[in-house]
Short mmCIF file of C-alpha atoms in Angstrom, two decimals:
data_model
loop_
_atom_site.label_atom_id
_atom_site.label_comp_id
_atom_site.label_asym_id
_atom_site.label_seq_id
_atom_site.Cartn_x
_atom_site.Cartn_y
_atom_site.Cartn_z
CA MET C 1 36.94 120.66 -22.69
CA THR C 2 38.77 120.55 -19.34
CA ARG C 3 35.48 120.94 -17.31
CA PHE C 4 34.28 117.66 -18.88
CA LEU C 5 37.32 115.64 -17.64
CA PRO C 6 35.08 114.31 -14.84
CA LEU C 7 32.71 113.02 -17.17
CA ILE C 8 35.42 111.49 -19.27
CA TRP C 9 36.93 109.89 -16.20
CA GLN C 10 33.60 108.49 -15.20
CA GLY C 11 33.23 106.75 -18.64
CA LEU C 12 36.70 105.33 -18.43
CA SER C 13 36.39 104.17 -14.81
CA ARG C 14 32.86 102.64 -15.32
CA ARG C 15 34.27 99.11 -15.88
CA LYS C 16 37.66 99.46 -14.26
CA THR C 17 38.78 95.80 -15.23
CA ARG C 18 37.86 96.38 -18.83
CA THR C 19 39.58 99.56 -18.93
CA LEU C 20 42.70 98.15 -17.37
CA PHE C 21 42.78 95.17 -19.65
CA ALA C 22 42.22 97.27 -22.69
CA GLY C 23 45.04 99.54 -21.35
CA ALA C 24 47.68 96.68 -20.77
CA VAL C 25 46.93 95.49 -24.33
CA ILE C 26 47.68 99.05 -25.57
CA ALA C 27 50.89 99.31 -23.63
CA LEU C 28 52.11 95.77 -24.59
CA THR C 29 51.45 96.61 -28.23
CA PHE C 30 53.74 99.65 -28.02
CA VAL C 31 56.44 97.91 -26.10
CA LEU C 32 56.41 95.24 -28.94
CA PHE C 33 56.25 98.10 -31.56
CA SER C 34 59.51 99.70 -30.00
CA PHE C 35 61.29 96.30 -30.15
CA LEU C 36 60.18 95.34 -33.68
CA MET C 37 61.06 98.85 -34.91
CA ALA C 38 64.47 98.70 -33.26
CA PHE C 39 65.16 95.15 -34.55
CA ASP C 40 64.41 96.05 -38.13
CA ARG C 41 66.62 99.06 -37.88
CA ALA C 42 69.52 96.93 -36.44
CA MET C 43 69.01 94.30 -39.26
CA SER C 44 69.28 97.02 -41.82
CA LEU C 45 72.31 98.61 -40.13
CA GLY C 46 74.44 100.77 -42.56
CA VAL C 47 72.00 100.34 -45.41
CA ASP C 48 69.77 103.27 -44.77
CA TRP C 49 72.88 105.59 -44.25
CA ALA C 50 74.97 104.30 -47.02
CA ASP C 51 76.53 107.09 -49.05
CA ALA C 52 75.65 107.05 -52.58
CA ASP C 53 79.05 108.45 -53.61
CA LYS C 54 80.95 105.35 -52.43
CA LEU C 55 81.75 102.16 -54.13
CA VAL C 56 82.89 98.74 -53.25
CA ILE C 57 85.21 96.45 -55.17
CA LEU C 58 85.40 92.66 -54.81
CA HIS C 59 86.91 89.88 -56.85
CA ARG C 60 84.53 89.04 -59.68
CA THR C 61 84.08 85.11 -59.10
CA SER C 62 84.07 85.11 -55.36
CA PRO C 63 84.33 87.75 -52.31
CA VAL C 64 86.75 85.12 -50.74
CA GLU C 65 89.32 85.74 -53.52
CA THR C 66 91.60 88.78 -52.94
CA LEU C 67 92.55 91.58 -55.24
CA PRO C 68 96.22 93.03 -55.88
CA LEU C 69 97.19 96.13 -53.54
CA SER C 70 98.31 97.72 -56.85
CA TYR C 71 94.80 98.26 -57.90
CA VAL C 72 94.51 100.83 -55.04
CA VAL C 73 97.27 102.91 -56.50
CA ASP C 74 96.14 102.46 -59.98
CA LEU C 75 92.29 103.44 -59.13
CA GLN C 76 93.65 106.62 -57.33
CA ARG C 77 94.92 108.08 -60.65
CA LEU C 78 91.34 107.63 -62.34
CA PRO C 79 89.53 111.03 -62.93
CA GLY C 80 86.32 111.22 -60.66
CA ILE C 81 87.72 109.32 -57.84
CA ARG C 82 88.44 111.21 -54.75
CA LEU C 83 89.82 108.54 -52.40
CA VAL C 84 90.68 104.81 -52.53
CA SER C 85 90.81 102.67 -49.41
CA HIS C 86 91.09 99.12 -48.71
CA ARG C 87 90.41 96.33 -46.04
CA THR C 88 91.30 92.67 -45.57
CA TRP C 89 89.37 90.33 -43.45
CA PHE C 90 91.74 88.94 -40.49
CA GLY C 91 89.28 86.26 -39.39
CA GLY C 92 90.22 87.21 -35.82
CA TYR C 93 89.37 86.06 -32.31
CA PHE C 94 90.66 86.68 -28.84
CA ARG C 95 92.01 83.63 -27.00
CA GLU C 96 89.26 81.23 -27.92
CA ILE C 97 87.50 80.66 -31.22
CA GLY C 98 84.18 81.62 -29.53
CA ASN C 99 85.44 85.08 -29.07
CA GLN C 100 85.47 85.95 -32.77
CA ARG C 101 85.00 89.49 -33.64
CA PRO C 102 85.18 91.82 -36.90
CA VAL C 103 88.96 92.42 -37.21
CA TRP C 104 90.03 94.38 -40.31
CA ALA C 105 93.64 94.91 -41.68
CA VAL C 106 93.38 98.49 -43.07
CA ASP C 107 95.70 101.42 -44.16
CA PRO C 108 94.89 103.60 -41.10
CA ALA C 109 95.27 107.06 -42.91
CA ARG C 110 93.15 105.89 -45.97
CA PHE C 111 90.47 104.15 -43.67
CA LEU C 112 89.94 107.02 -41.41
CA THR C 113 89.74 109.59 -44.28
CA PHE C 114 87.14 107.11 -45.89
CA TYR C 115 85.10 106.86 -42.47
CA PRO C 116 85.34 110.28 -40.89
CA ASN C 117 82.38 109.39 -38.59
CA LEU C 118 84.78 107.26 -36.35
CA GLU C 119 85.39 109.30 -33.13
CA PHE C 120 88.63 108.88 -31.17
CA SER C 121 88.70 109.17 -27.59
CA SER C 122 91.66 111.77 -28.04
CA GLU C 123 93.65 113.21 -30.94
CA SER C 124 96.69 111.73 -29.49
CA GLU C 125 95.21 108.27 -29.53
CA LYS C 126 94.36 108.71 -33.11
CA ALA C 127 97.79 109.96 -33.96
CA ALA C 128 99.17 106.71 -32.32
CA PHE C 129 97.06 104.55 -34.32
CA LEU C 130 98.15 106.49 -37.62
CA ALA C 131 101.70 106.16 -36.83
CA GLY C 132 101.56 102.41 -37.64
CA GLY C 133 103.74 99.83 -36.23
CA ASN C 134 101.62 97.27 -34.16
CA ALA C 135 99.27 99.86 -32.90
CA ILE C 136 95.52 98.99 -33.23
CA ALA C 137 92.13 100.86 -32.85
CA VAL C 138 89.43 98.97 -31.02
CA GLY C 139 85.85 99.94 -31.02
CA ALA C 140 84.26 100.83 -27.93
CA PRO C 141 81.85 97.86 -27.53
CA VAL C 142 84.76 95.31 -28.10
CA ALA C 143 87.05 97.19 -25.47
CA ARG C 144 84.26 97.13 -22.86
CA GLU C 145 83.54 93.36 -23.55
CA PHE C 146 87.26 92.30 -23.09
CA GLY C 147 88.24 94.96 -20.69
CA TRP C 148 90.99 96.30 -23.05
CA ARG C 149 92.47 99.63 -22.26
CA VAL C 150 94.94 102.04 -24.17
CA GLY C 151 98.30 100.55 -23.88
CA ASP C 152 97.32 96.95 -23.37
CA ARG C 153 99.23 94.40 -25.43
CA VAL C 154 96.77 91.89 -26.76
CA PRO C 155 97.19 88.65 -28.77
CA LEU C 156 94.78 88.23 -31.78
CA LYS C 157 94.55 84.88 -33.37
CA SER C 158 93.40 84.24 -37.00
CA TYR C 159 91.35 81.11 -38.33
CA ILE C 160 92.62 82.19 -41.94
CA TRP C 161 96.08 83.57 -41.77
CA THR C 162 99.54 82.12 -40.31
CA SER C 163 102.34 84.22 -39.28
CA THR C 164 106.14 83.85 -40.21
CA SER C 165 107.02 83.63 -36.79
CA GLY C 166 104.95 80.27 -36.53
CA GLY C 167 101.54 79.76 -35.51
CA ASN C 168 98.48 82.04 -36.05
CA THR C 169 98.87 84.63 -33.30
CA TRP C 170 99.67 88.29 -33.82
CA TYR C 171 100.41 90.59 -30.94
CA PHE C 172 99.28 94.10 -30.96
CA THR C 173 99.22 97.11 -28.65
CA VAL C 174 95.88 98.92 -28.14
CA ALA C 175 96.68 102.54 -29.19
CA ALA C 176 93.20 104.04 -29.62
CA LEU C 177 89.57 103.43 -28.65
CA PHE C 178 86.72 104.66 -30.89
CA ASP C 179 83.11 105.13 -31.11
CA SER C 180 80.63 107.11 -33.20
CA HIS C 181 77.39 109.18 -32.92
CA ASP C 182 76.54 108.21 -36.33
CA PRO C 183 73.73 105.32 -36.08
CA GLY C 184 75.05 103.78 -39.42
CA ALA C 185 78.57 103.37 -38.10
CA ASP C 186 79.86 99.99 -37.04
CA THR C 187 82.08 100.39 -33.84
CA ALA C 188 82.16 96.78 -32.87
CA GLN C 189 85.13 95.88 -34.66
CA VAL C 190 88.88 95.99 -34.49
CA LEU C 191 91.12 97.73 -36.85
CA ILE C 192 94.91 96.48 -37.23
CA PRO C 193 97.47 98.14 -39.57
CA TYR C 194 97.75 96.28 -42.98
CA LEU C 195 101.47 96.78 -43.53
CA PRO C 196 102.99 94.82 -40.58
CA PHE C 197 100.31 92.25 -41.00
CA ASP C 198 100.93 91.74 -44.85
CA GLN C 199 104.74 91.61 -44.11
CA THR C 200 104.38 88.76 -41.67
CA ARG C 201 101.75 86.63 -43.10
CA THR C 202 103.02 83.45 -44.83
CA PHE C 203 100.70 83.68 -47.98
CA GLY C 204 98.59 86.39 -49.75
CA ARG C 205 101.16 89.18 -49.39
CA GLY C 206 100.42 92.16 -51.51
CA SER C 207 96.76 91.40 -51.85
CA VAL C 208 93.58 93.02 -50.10
CA GLY C 209 90.08 91.65 -49.70
CA ILE C 210 87.89 94.80 -50.56
CA ILE C 211 88.76 98.10 -52.12
CA GLU C 212 86.52 101.01 -51.27
CA VAL C 213 86.24 104.08 -53.54
CA ALA C 214 84.86 107.67 -52.67
CA LEU C 215 83.86 109.48 -55.86
CA SER C 216 84.44 113.11 -56.55
CA LYS C 217 81.41 115.46 -56.61
CA GLY C 218 79.30 115.08 -59.81
CA THR C 219 80.80 111.81 -60.79
CA ASP C 220 78.22 109.28 -62.24
CA ALA C 221 78.43 106.20 -59.95
CA ALA C 222 76.89 103.86 -62.70
CA ALA C 223 79.42 104.95 -65.29
CA MET C 224 82.22 104.60 -62.86
CA VAL C 225 81.15 100.99 -61.83
CA ARG C 226 81.29 99.92 -65.77
CA GLN C 227 84.61 101.85 -66.21
CA ILE C 228 86.21 100.03 -63.23
CA ASP C 229 85.14 96.55 -64.06
CA SER C 230 85.94 97.07 -67.84
CA ARG C 231 89.51 98.15 -66.70
CA TYR C 232 90.24 94.83 -65.10
CA PHE C 233 87.93 92.50 -67.12
CA ASN C 234 90.76 90.67 -68.90
CA SER C 235 93.22 90.63 -65.97
CA ALA C 236 94.08 87.79 -63.74
CA LYS C 237 91.93 89.61 -61.02
CA PRO C 238 88.81 90.76 -62.55
CA THR C 239 86.55 92.82 -60.42
CA ARG C 240 82.79 93.17 -59.45
CA THR C 241 82.06 96.78 -58.42
CA SER C 242 78.75 98.04 -56.99
CA THR C 243 77.56 101.01 -54.84
CA LEU C 244 78.08 100.71 -51.13
CA LYS C 245 74.45 100.50 -50.49
CA GLY C 246 74.18 97.66 -53.11
CA TYR C 247 76.91 95.96 -51.51
CA LEU C 248 75.38 95.95 -47.94
CA GLN C 249 72.10 94.87 -49.23
CA SER C 250 73.68 92.01 -51.16
CA PHE C 251 75.90 91.06 -48.00
CA SER C 252 72.65 90.98 -46.05
CA ALA C 253 70.51 89.23 -48.49
CA GLN C 254 67.88 88.19 -46.06
CA ILE C 255 67.28 91.82 -44.85
CA GLY C 256 64.42 92.24 -47.17
CA LYS C 257 62.69 89.05 -46.02
CA ILE C 258 63.30 89.60 -42.26
CA SER C 259 61.96 93.30 -42.50
CA SER C 260 58.71 92.03 -44.26
CA LEU C 261 58.46 89.30 -41.54
CA VAL C 262 58.81 92.01 -38.96
CA ARG C 263 56.29 94.50 -40.51
CA GLY C 264 53.92 91.39 -40.89
CA ILE C 265 54.05 90.72 -37.26
CA LEU C 266 53.46 94.19 -36.41
CA SER C 267 50.52 94.49 -38.69
CA VAL C 268 49.02 91.50 -37.06
CA VAL C 269 49.54 92.91 -33.61
CA VAL C 270 48.04 96.29 -34.44
CA PHE C 271 45.08 94.71 -36.10
CA THR C 272 44.38 92.60 -33.17
CA THR C 273 44.75 95.59 -30.78
CA MET C 274 42.32 97.65 -33.04
CA VAL C 275 39.58 94.74 -33.00
CA LEU C 276 39.96 94.55 -29.10
CA LEU C 277 39.64 98.34 -28.78
CA ALA C 278 36.74 98.62 -31.08
CA SER C 279 34.90 95.99 -29.02
CA ASN C 280 35.69 97.64 -25.94
CA PHE C 281 34.38 101.00 -27.18
CA ILE C 282 31.22 99.33 -28.69
CA HIS C 283 30.23 97.72 -25.37
CA SER C 284 31.01 100.82 -23.57
CA PHE C 285 28.64 102.86 -25.91
CA VAL C 286 25.99 100.22 -25.49
CA GLU C 287 26.09 100.22 -21.65
CA ARG C 288 25.90 104.15 -21.68
CA ARG C 289 23.04 104.88 -24.02
CA ALA C 290 20.80 105.96 -21.33
CA GLU C 291 23.52 108.19 -19.73
CA LEU C 292 24.29 109.59 -23.09
CA ALA C 293 20.58 110.48 -23.63
CA VAL C 294 20.32 112.11 -20.26
CA LEU C 295 23.34 114.45 -21.26
CA LYS C 296 21.39 115.31 -24.41
CA THR C 297 18.34 116.45 -22.30
CA LEU C 298 20.78 118.55 -20.31
CA GLY C 299 21.71 120.43 -23.42
CA PHE C 300 24.64 118.41 -24.70
CA SER C 301 24.73 118.74 -28.47
CA SER C 302 25.39 115.82 -30.90
CA ARG C 303 28.84 117.37 -31.76
CA ARG C 304 29.70 117.69 -28.12
CA LEU C 305 29.00 114.10 -27.49
CA LEU C 306 31.11 113.04 -30.68
CA VAL C 307 34.08 114.95 -29.23
CA LEU C 308 33.53 113.59 -25.84
CA ILE C 309 33.62 109.98 -26.94
CA LEU C 310 36.62 110.45 -29.13
CA THR C 311 38.45 112.32 -26.26
CA GLU C 312 37.90 109.22 -24.09
CA ALA C 313 39.54 107.24 -26.81
CA LEU C 314 42.44 109.49 -27.26
CA ILE C 315 43.18 109.56 -23.50
CA LEU C 316 43.00 105.78 -23.18
CA VAL C 317 45.03 104.90 -26.29
CA GLY C 318 47.51 107.98 -25.79
CA GLY C 319 48.04 107.48 -22.10
CA PHE C 320 48.53 103.85 -22.03
CA GLY C 321 50.33 103.92 -25.54
CA LEU C 322 52.77 106.60 -24.33
CA LEU C 323 53.35 104.43 -21.27
CA GLY C 324 54.16 101.35 -23.46
CA LEU C 325 56.35 103.51 -25.78
CA LEU C 326 58.38 104.92 -23.03
CA ALA C 327 58.89 101.50 -21.32
CA GLY C 328 59.77 100.01 -24.82
CA ARG C 329 62.38 102.68 -25.31
CA SER C 330 63.97 101.90 -21.92
CA LEU C 331 63.97 98.13 -22.59
CA VAL C 332 65.49 98.50 -26.06
CA GLY C 333 68.15 100.53 -24.47
CA MET C 334 69.02 97.86 -22.02
CA ALA C 335 68.79 95.22 -24.68
CA ALA C 336 70.99 97.21 -26.96
CA ALA C 337 73.70 97.33 -24.26
CA ALA C 338 73.46 93.45 -23.86
CA VAL C 339 73.79 92.67 -27.57
CA ALA C 340 75.87 95.27 -28.84
CA ASP C 341 78.79 93.09 -29.82
CA PHE C 342 76.62 90.70 -32.17
CA LEU C 343 73.61 93.05 -33.09
CA PRO C 344 74.94 96.67 -33.21
CA GLY C 345 72.41 99.24 -34.16
CA LEU C 346 69.45 98.19 -31.97
CA HIS C 347 67.99 101.55 -31.23
CA LEU C 348 65.03 103.75 -31.72
CA LEU C 349 64.96 107.13 -33.67
CA ASN C 350 62.82 109.96 -32.89
CA ARG C 351 61.09 109.42 -36.07
CA ASP C 352 59.95 105.95 -34.67
CA LEU C 353 58.55 107.63 -31.65
CA LEU C 354 56.68 110.14 -34.03
CA LEU C 355 55.38 107.03 -35.87
CA GLY C 356 54.22 105.46 -32.66
CA ALA C 357 52.37 108.72 -31.75
CA SER C 358 50.81 108.69 -35.03
CA LEU C 359 49.74 105.08 -34.63
CA MET C 360 48.05 105.85 -31.44
CA LEU C 361 46.14 108.70 -32.88
CA GLY C 362 45.15 106.41 -35.76
CA LEU C 363 44.04 103.57 -33.34
CA ALA C 364 41.93 105.95 -31.20
CA LEU C 365 40.05 107.53 -34.13
CA VAL C 366 39.55 104.39 -36.07
CA THR C 367 38.21 102.25 -33.06
CA ALA C 368 35.97 104.85 -31.43
CA LEU C 369 34.75 106.63 -34.54
CA TRP C 370 31.63 104.42 -34.96
CA PRO C 371 30.53 104.61 -31.12
CA ALA C 372 31.08 108.35 -31.25
CA ILE C 373 28.98 108.76 -34.46
CA GLN C 374 26.20 106.39 -32.84
CA ALA C 375 26.38 108.70 -29.71
CA ALA C 376 25.95 111.85 -31.86
CA ARG C 377 22.98 110.30 -33.53
CA LEU C 378 21.37 108.82 -30.54
CA GLY C 379 17.76 109.96 -29.92
CA ILE C 380 16.78 111.06 -26.49
CA THR C 381 13.86 108.67 -26.19
CA ALA C 382 15.50 105.79 -27.89
CA GLY C 383 18.44 106.26 -25.39
CA LEU C 384 16.25 106.22 -22.45
CA ARG C 385 14.64 103.08 -23.60
CA GLY C 386 17.99 101.39 -24.21
CA ARG C 387 17.77 101.44 -27.88
CA ILE C 388 20.12 102.83 -30.64
#
């Protein structure tokens, strides 16, 4: 096939303007494909990677209501439960209300055992956070944004809680920085120790916002959900338990609609590109009928002409499509760095790139198949006369 590359190049360069226009459309299609796939993944952050053996427990009537800390100890005794952790929304911001970031009050030991995918800069930093006191752990994106370093003493204000010292400001020391290679991990957050926070808030002491449960291997998650909710059904603080995946989906109720919208936009873009490419290849075939007929007189078989036309399409779509995919990947990377604080998870996976390559192959074959078949069926006499 390599000896026919000059013929393929001649076919592609016959109408340079048309070829470049088609190439630009293809490249832009795959740049947009990259962004839409990355955005769709960012909107469903955590849902795809949510463990099936983890449960989330909230107050039955409202997620704003708290649960007793004693539930954590009580649940730990139940057979089938491997680990219980908890977190409480701090409602934190740095200096100004516009600098709101996710700040959670947690039990450091329980939380890090529950989320082993969080990676610390060093074991000594991790140990400092586990030691308690006013030590906090800061996600890498937040630390970069505010310029925080280990050892810095930072004031965090809350729009929910007030301190016994007066006001709504707590002072903490940055003990550790963390990140993660897990695409489902949320690192754009701050973890503060629950105990000193609980002891110094003016109301809500001895309560937590969310309880998280990790099940032992082989435990039926659905049965455990029913057991937990039944256990506290008649208490002053009834619970609503769900799987971690279910919780994330309900917390982001619009994900399904947004994902459908993204896929709809992508479908329209791909269909439009397909129509433009099909028109391009049909026009090219009509203009080259006489040339194709001459090739047949020189001994080119119908099968060879079919392969020749399809190869042209594969080179055009594959070349410009790959260019668009690589450009899209680079642009997504730059965009991800810019929006990491409020849209974490904006990235492309290798399977997205493979899907893009498959889409290129499909576009090339679908749009060039009819012209290729017509070229194979073209009679020499009809072709030389300019007929199909």
